[in-house]
Short mmCIF file of C-alpha atoms and ligand atoms in Angstrom, two decimals:
data_model
loop_
_atom_site.label_atom_id
_atom_site.label_comp_id
_atom_site.label_asym_id
_atom_site.label_seq_id
_atom_site.Cartn_x
_atom_site.Cartn_y
_atom_site.Cartn_z
CA MET A 1 -22.73 10.20 -10.76
CA ALA A 2 -21.29 6.67 -10.86
CA GLY A 3 -19.03 6.11 -13.83
CA GLU A 4 -18.56 9.81 -14.66
CA PRO A 5 -15.01 11.26 -14.60
CA GLN A 6 -14.17 13.15 -11.39
CA GLY A 7 -12.04 16.27 -11.83
CA ASP A 8 -10.16 15.76 -8.57
CA CYS A 9 -9.42 12.05 -9.09
CA LEU A 10 -5.81 11.03 -9.81
CA PHE A 11 -6.78 7.84 -11.66
CA CYS A 12 -9.37 9.66 -13.82
CA LYS A 13 -6.49 12.01 -14.76
CA ILE A 14 -4.31 9.01 -15.71
CA VAL A 15 -7.16 7.65 -17.88
CA ALA A 16 -7.47 11.08 -19.52
CA GLY A 17 -3.71 11.21 -20.17
CA GLU A 18 -3.33 14.29 -17.95
CA VAL A 19 -0.98 12.45 -15.54
CA PRO A 20 1.64 10.12 -17.06
CA ALA A 21 1.80 6.43 -16.16
CA THR A 22 3.67 3.37 -17.36
CA VAL A 23 0.82 1.51 -19.01
CA VAL A 24 1.23 -2.26 -19.36
CA ARG A 25 -2.19 -3.25 -20.70
CA GLU A 26 -5.32 -1.56 -21.92
CA SER A 27 -8.77 -2.85 -22.81
CA GLU A 28 -11.93 -1.07 -23.87
CA THR A 29 -13.00 -0.71 -20.23
CA THR A 30 -9.76 -0.99 -18.21
CA LEU A 31 -6.27 0.42 -17.91
CA ALA A 32 -3.29 -1.24 -16.17
CA PHE A 33 -0.13 0.62 -15.18
CA ARG A 34 2.83 0.17 -12.83
CA ASP A 35 2.47 1.42 -9.26
CA ILE A 36 4.69 4.45 -8.64
CA ASN A 37 5.83 2.95 -5.29
CA PRO A 38 6.12 -0.79 -6.00
CA GLN A 39 5.85 -3.23 -3.10
CA ALA A 40 6.97 -6.26 -5.15
CA PRO A 41 8.87 -6.89 -8.42
CA THR A 42 5.48 -6.99 -10.14
CA HIS A 43 3.14 -4.31 -8.80
CA VAL A 44 0.57 -3.28 -11.36
CA LEU A 45 -2.69 -1.40 -10.77
CA VAL A 46 -5.72 -2.38 -12.84
CA ILE A 47 -8.47 0.21 -12.93
CA PRO A 48 -11.80 0.62 -14.66
CA LYS A 49 -11.62 3.59 -17.02
CA ALA A 50 -14.91 4.79 -15.53
CA HIS A 51 -14.90 6.25 -12.04
CA HIS A 52 -16.27 4.00 -9.27
CA THR A 53 -15.11 4.61 -5.71
CA ASP A 54 -14.10 1.09 -4.72
CA ALA A 55 -14.33 -2.54 -5.74
CA ALA A 56 -17.72 -3.20 -4.16
CA ALA A 57 -19.23 -0.08 -5.74
CA LEU A 58 -17.78 -1.14 -9.09
CA ALA A 59 -19.31 -4.61 -8.78
CA ALA A 60 -22.71 -3.13 -7.84
CA GLU A 61 -22.69 -0.38 -10.49
CA ALA A 62 -20.94 -2.13 -13.40
CA PRO A 63 -20.56 -5.87 -12.78
CA GLN A 64 -19.22 -6.64 -16.26
CA ILE A 65 -16.42 -4.12 -15.79
CA ALA A 66 -15.60 -5.65 -12.39
CA ALA A 67 -15.16 -8.94 -14.24
CA ASP A 68 -13.01 -7.18 -16.84
CA VAL A 69 -10.71 -5.88 -14.07
CA LEU A 70 -10.25 -9.41 -12.67
CA ARG A 71 -9.64 -10.89 -16.12
CA GLU A 72 -7.03 -8.24 -16.86
CA ALA A 73 -5.36 -8.90 -13.47
CA GLY A 74 -4.95 -12.54 -14.50
CA GLU A 75 -3.61 -11.52 -17.90
CA ILE A 76 -1.02 -9.29 -16.22
CA ALA A 77 0.14 -12.18 -14.00
CA ARG A 78 0.55 -14.27 -17.16
CA GLN A 79 2.33 -11.45 -19.00
CA GLU A 80 4.69 -10.82 -16.05
CA LYS A 81 5.32 -14.58 -15.64
CA THR A 82 4.16 -14.61 -12.01
CA GLU A 83 1.21 -16.90 -12.75
CA ASP A 84 2.93 -20.19 -11.83
CA ASP A 85 4.55 -18.93 -8.60
CA GLY A 86 1.37 -17.30 -7.36
CA TYR A 87 0.37 -13.69 -7.15
CA ARG A 88 -2.01 -11.58 -5.12
CA ILE A 89 -4.92 -9.38 -6.19
CA VAL A 90 -5.70 -6.75 -3.52
CA PHE A 91 -8.51 -4.22 -3.32
CA ASN A 92 -7.85 -1.96 -0.35
CA THR A 93 -11.29 -0.66 0.59
CA GLY A 94 -11.67 2.33 2.91
CA ALA A 95 -9.03 4.55 4.47
CA GLY A 96 -8.68 2.22 7.47
CA ALA A 97 -7.56 -0.56 5.11
CA GLY A 98 -5.06 1.66 3.31
CA GLN A 99 -7.15 2.94 0.41
CA THR A 100 -5.69 6.30 -0.61
CA VAL A 101 -7.12 6.70 -4.12
CA PHE A 102 -10.90 6.46 -4.21
CA HIS A 103 -11.17 5.17 -7.76
CA ALA A 104 -11.48 1.37 -7.73
CA HIS A 105 -8.21 -0.42 -8.43
CA ALA A 106 -6.80 -3.91 -8.14
CA HIS A 107 -3.20 -4.24 -7.02
CA VAL A 108 -1.56 -7.20 -8.79
CA LEU A 109 1.50 -8.23 -6.74
CA GLY A 110 3.98 -10.95 -7.57
CA GLY A 111 7.56 -11.88 -8.24
CA ARG A 112 8.48 -12.53 -4.59
CA GLY A 113 7.20 -14.65 -1.71
CA LEU A 114 3.97 -13.22 -0.34
CA THR A 115 3.20 -13.91 3.32
CA TRP A 116 -0.27 -14.40 4.74
CA PRO A 117 -1.92 -12.66 6.49
CA PRO A 118 -0.78 -9.30 5.11
CA GLY A 119 -0.25 -6.44 7.55
P1 LIG B 1 -4.34 2.36 -2.42
O1 LIG B 1 -3.44 2.82 -1.30
O2 LIG B 1 -5.48 3.35 -2.64
O3 LIG B 1 -4.82 0.94 -2.31
O4 LIG B 1 -3.45 2.35 -3.73
C1 LIG B 1 -3.09 3.50 -4.41
C2 LIG B 1 -1.78 3.20 -5.08
O5 LIG B 1 -1.55 4.18 -6.05
C3 LIG B 1 -0.56 3.19 -4.14
O6 LIG B 1 0.05 1.90 -4.15
C4 LIG B 1 0.34 4.28 -4.71
O7 LIG B 1 1.72 3.93 -4.68
C5 LIG B 1 -0.17 4.42 -6.14
N1 LIG B 1 0.01 5.74 -6.70
C6 LIG B 1 -0.22 6.93 -6.07
N2 LIG B 1 0.01 7.95 -6.92
C7 LIG B 1 0.39 7.39 -8.11
C8 LIG B 1 0.75 7.94 -9.38
O8 LIG B 1 0.76 9.15 -9.61
N3 LIG B 1 1.08 7.05 -10.36
C9 LIG B 1 1.08 5.70 -10.15
N4 LIG B 1 1.44 4.94 -11.18
N5 LIG B 1 0.73 5.15 -8.98
C10 LIG B 1 0.38 5.98 -7.97
ZN1 LIG B 2 -11.63 8.45 -10.87
#
Protein backbone atom coordinates (compact mmCIF):
# COMPACT_ATOMS: atom_id res chain seq x y z
CA MET A 1 0.00 0.00 0.00
CA ALA A 2 1.25 3.51 -0.81
CA GLY A 3 3.25 5.02 2.01
CA GLU A 4 3.86 1.73 3.85
CA PRO A 5 7.48 0.57 4.38
CA GLN A 6 8.64 -2.06 1.87
CA GLY A 7 10.88 -4.79 3.27
CA ASP A 8 12.97 -5.06 0.10
CA CYS A 9 13.47 -1.31 -0.39
CA LEU A 10 16.96 0.12 0.21
CA PHE A 11 15.70 3.62 1.06
CA CYS A 12 13.06 2.28 3.49
CA LYS A 13 15.99 0.48 5.19
CA ILE A 14 17.93 3.77 5.39
CA VAL A 15 14.88 5.47 6.95
CA ALA A 16 14.63 2.60 9.45
CA GLY A 17 18.34 2.92 10.32
CA GLU A 18 19.04 -0.62 9.05
CA VAL A 19 21.44 0.65 6.36
CA PRO A 20 23.82 3.49 7.31
CA ALA A 21 23.85 6.79 5.44
CA THR A 22 25.48 10.19 5.84
CA VAL A 23 22.43 12.23 6.76
CA VAL A 24 22.62 15.97 6.07
CA ARG A 25 19.05 17.04 6.90
CA GLU A 26 15.94 15.54 8.37
CA SER A 27 12.37 16.78 8.69
CA GLU A 28 9.25 15.13 10.03
CA THR A 29 8.46 13.73 6.58
CA THR A 30 11.81 13.67 4.74
CA LEU A 31 15.39 12.48 5.02
CA ALA A 32 18.39 13.80 3.05
CA PHE A 33 21.70 11.97 2.79
CA ARG A 34 24.79 11.96 0.57
CA ASP A 35 24.75 9.77 -2.54
CA ILE A 36 27.16 6.85 -2.17
CA ASN A 37 28.45 7.46 -5.74
CA PRO A 38 28.49 11.25 -6.08
CA GLN A 39 28.31 12.79 -9.55
CA ALA A 40 29.12 16.33 -8.36
CA PRO A 41 30.75 17.96 -5.29
CA THR A 42 27.25 18.28 -3.85
CA HIS A 43 25.15 15.18 -4.53
CA VAL A 44 22.47 14.72 -1.92
CA LEU A 45 19.36 12.53 -2.13
CA VAL A 46 16.14 13.82 -0.58
CA ILE A 47 13.53 11.16 0.07
CA PRO A 48 10.11 11.02 1.67
CA LYS A 49 10.28 8.82 4.77
CA ALA A 50 7.17 7.04 3.49
CA HIS A 51 7.50 4.68 0.54
CA HIS A 52 6.22 5.99 -2.81
CA THR A 53 7.65 4.51 -5.99
CA ASP A 54 8.54 7.70 -7.86
CA ALA A 55 8.06 11.44 -7.89
CA ALA A 56 4.75 11.40 -9.78
CA ALA A 57 3.30 8.74 -7.47
CA LEU A 58 4.45 10.77 -4.48
CA ALA A 59 2.78 13.91 -5.82
CA ALA A 60 -0.47 11.99 -6.49
CA GLU A 61 -0.50 10.08 -3.19
CA ALA A 62 0.95 12.67 -0.78
CA PRO A 63 1.18 16.12 -2.39
CA GLN A 64 2.22 17.90 0.81
CA ILE A 65 5.18 15.55 1.20
CA ALA A 66 6.16 16.15 -2.44
CA ALA A 67 6.29 19.84 -1.55
CA ASP A 68 8.35 19.01 1.54
CA VAL A 69 10.90 17.17 -0.64
CA LEU A 70 11.27 20.21 -2.93
CA ARG A 71 11.56 22.61 0.00
CA GLU A 72 14.25 20.45 1.58
CA ALA A 73 16.11 20.28 -1.76
CA GLY A 74 16.26 24.08 -1.76
CA GLU A 75 17.41 24.12 1.86
CA ILE A 76 20.23 21.70 1.00
CA ALA A 77 21.38 23.95 -1.87
CA ARG A 78 21.47 26.84 0.61
CA GLN A 79 23.25 24.76 3.25
CA GLU A 80 25.84 23.52 0.72
CA LYS A 81 26.30 27.06 -0.68
CA THR A 82 25.40 26.02 -4.24
CA GLU A 83 22.29 28.21 -4.31
CA ASP A 84 23.89 31.23 -6.01
CA ASP A 85 25.80 29.26 -8.68
CA GLY A 86 22.80 27.14 -9.59
CA TYR A 87 22.01 23.55 -8.85
CA ARG A 88 19.89 20.80 -10.34
CA ILE A 89 17.04 18.78 -8.86
CA VAL A 90 16.59 15.48 -10.74
CA PHE A 91 13.93 12.79 -10.37
CA ASN A 92 14.91 9.86 -12.57
CA THR A 93 11.62 8.12 -13.29
CA GLY A 94 11.56 4.59 -14.71
CA ALA A 95 14.42 2.22 -15.45
CA GLY A 96 14.86 3.67 -18.96
CA ALA A 97 15.66 7.05 -17.40
CA GLY A 98 18.14 5.59 -14.93
CA GLN A 99 15.93 5.01 -11.90
CA THR A 100 17.48 2.16 -9.92
CA VAL A 101 15.84 2.63 -6.51
CA PHE A 102 12.05 2.62 -6.70
CA HIS A 103 11.46 4.81 -3.65
CA ALA A 104 10.96 8.43 -4.76
CA HIS A 105 14.07 10.56 -4.40
CA ALA A 106 15.31 13.93 -5.57
CA HIS A 107 18.96 14.19 -6.55
CA VAL A 108 20.32 17.63 -5.58
CA LEU A 109 23.45 18.27 -7.67
CA GLY A 110 25.73 21.28 -7.50
CA GLY A 111 29.20 22.60 -6.92
CA ARG A 112 30.33 22.30 -10.55
CA GLY A 113 29.15 23.46 -13.97
CA LEU A 114 26.10 21.49 -15.06
CA THR A 115 25.56 21.11 -18.80
CA TRP A 116 22.17 20.94 -20.49
CA PRO A 117 20.75 18.68 -21.78
CA PRO A 118 21.96 15.91 -19.45
CA GLY A 119 22.81 12.54 -20.98
P1 LIG B 1 18.49 6.53 -9.20
O1 LIG B 1 19.49 5.84 -10.10
O2 LIG B 1 17.39 5.56 -8.78
O3 LIG B 1 17.95 7.83 -9.73
O4 LIG B 1 19.29 6.96 -7.90
C1 LIG B 1 19.66 6.06 -6.91
C2 LIG B 1 20.90 6.63 -6.28
O5 LIG B 1 21.11 5.96 -5.06
C3 LIG B 1 22.18 6.46 -7.11
O6 LIG B 1 22.72 7.74 -7.43
C4 LIG B 1 23.10 5.63 -6.22
O7 LIG B 1 24.45 6.06 -6.28
C5 LIG B 1 22.50 5.86 -4.83
N1 LIG B 1 22.70 4.75 -3.93
C6 LIG B 1 22.58 3.43 -4.21
N2 LIG B 1 22.80 2.69 -3.10
C7 LIG B 1 23.07 3.58 -2.10
C8 LIG B 1 23.37 3.42 -0.70
O8 LIG B 1 23.42 2.32 -0.15
N3 LIG B 1 23.58 4.56 0.01
C9 LIG B 1 23.52 5.80 -0.57
N4 LIG B 1 23.77 6.84 0.23
N5 LIG B 1 23.23 5.99 -1.87
C10 LIG B 1 22.99 4.90 -2.62
ZN1 LIG C 1 10.95 2.48 0.21
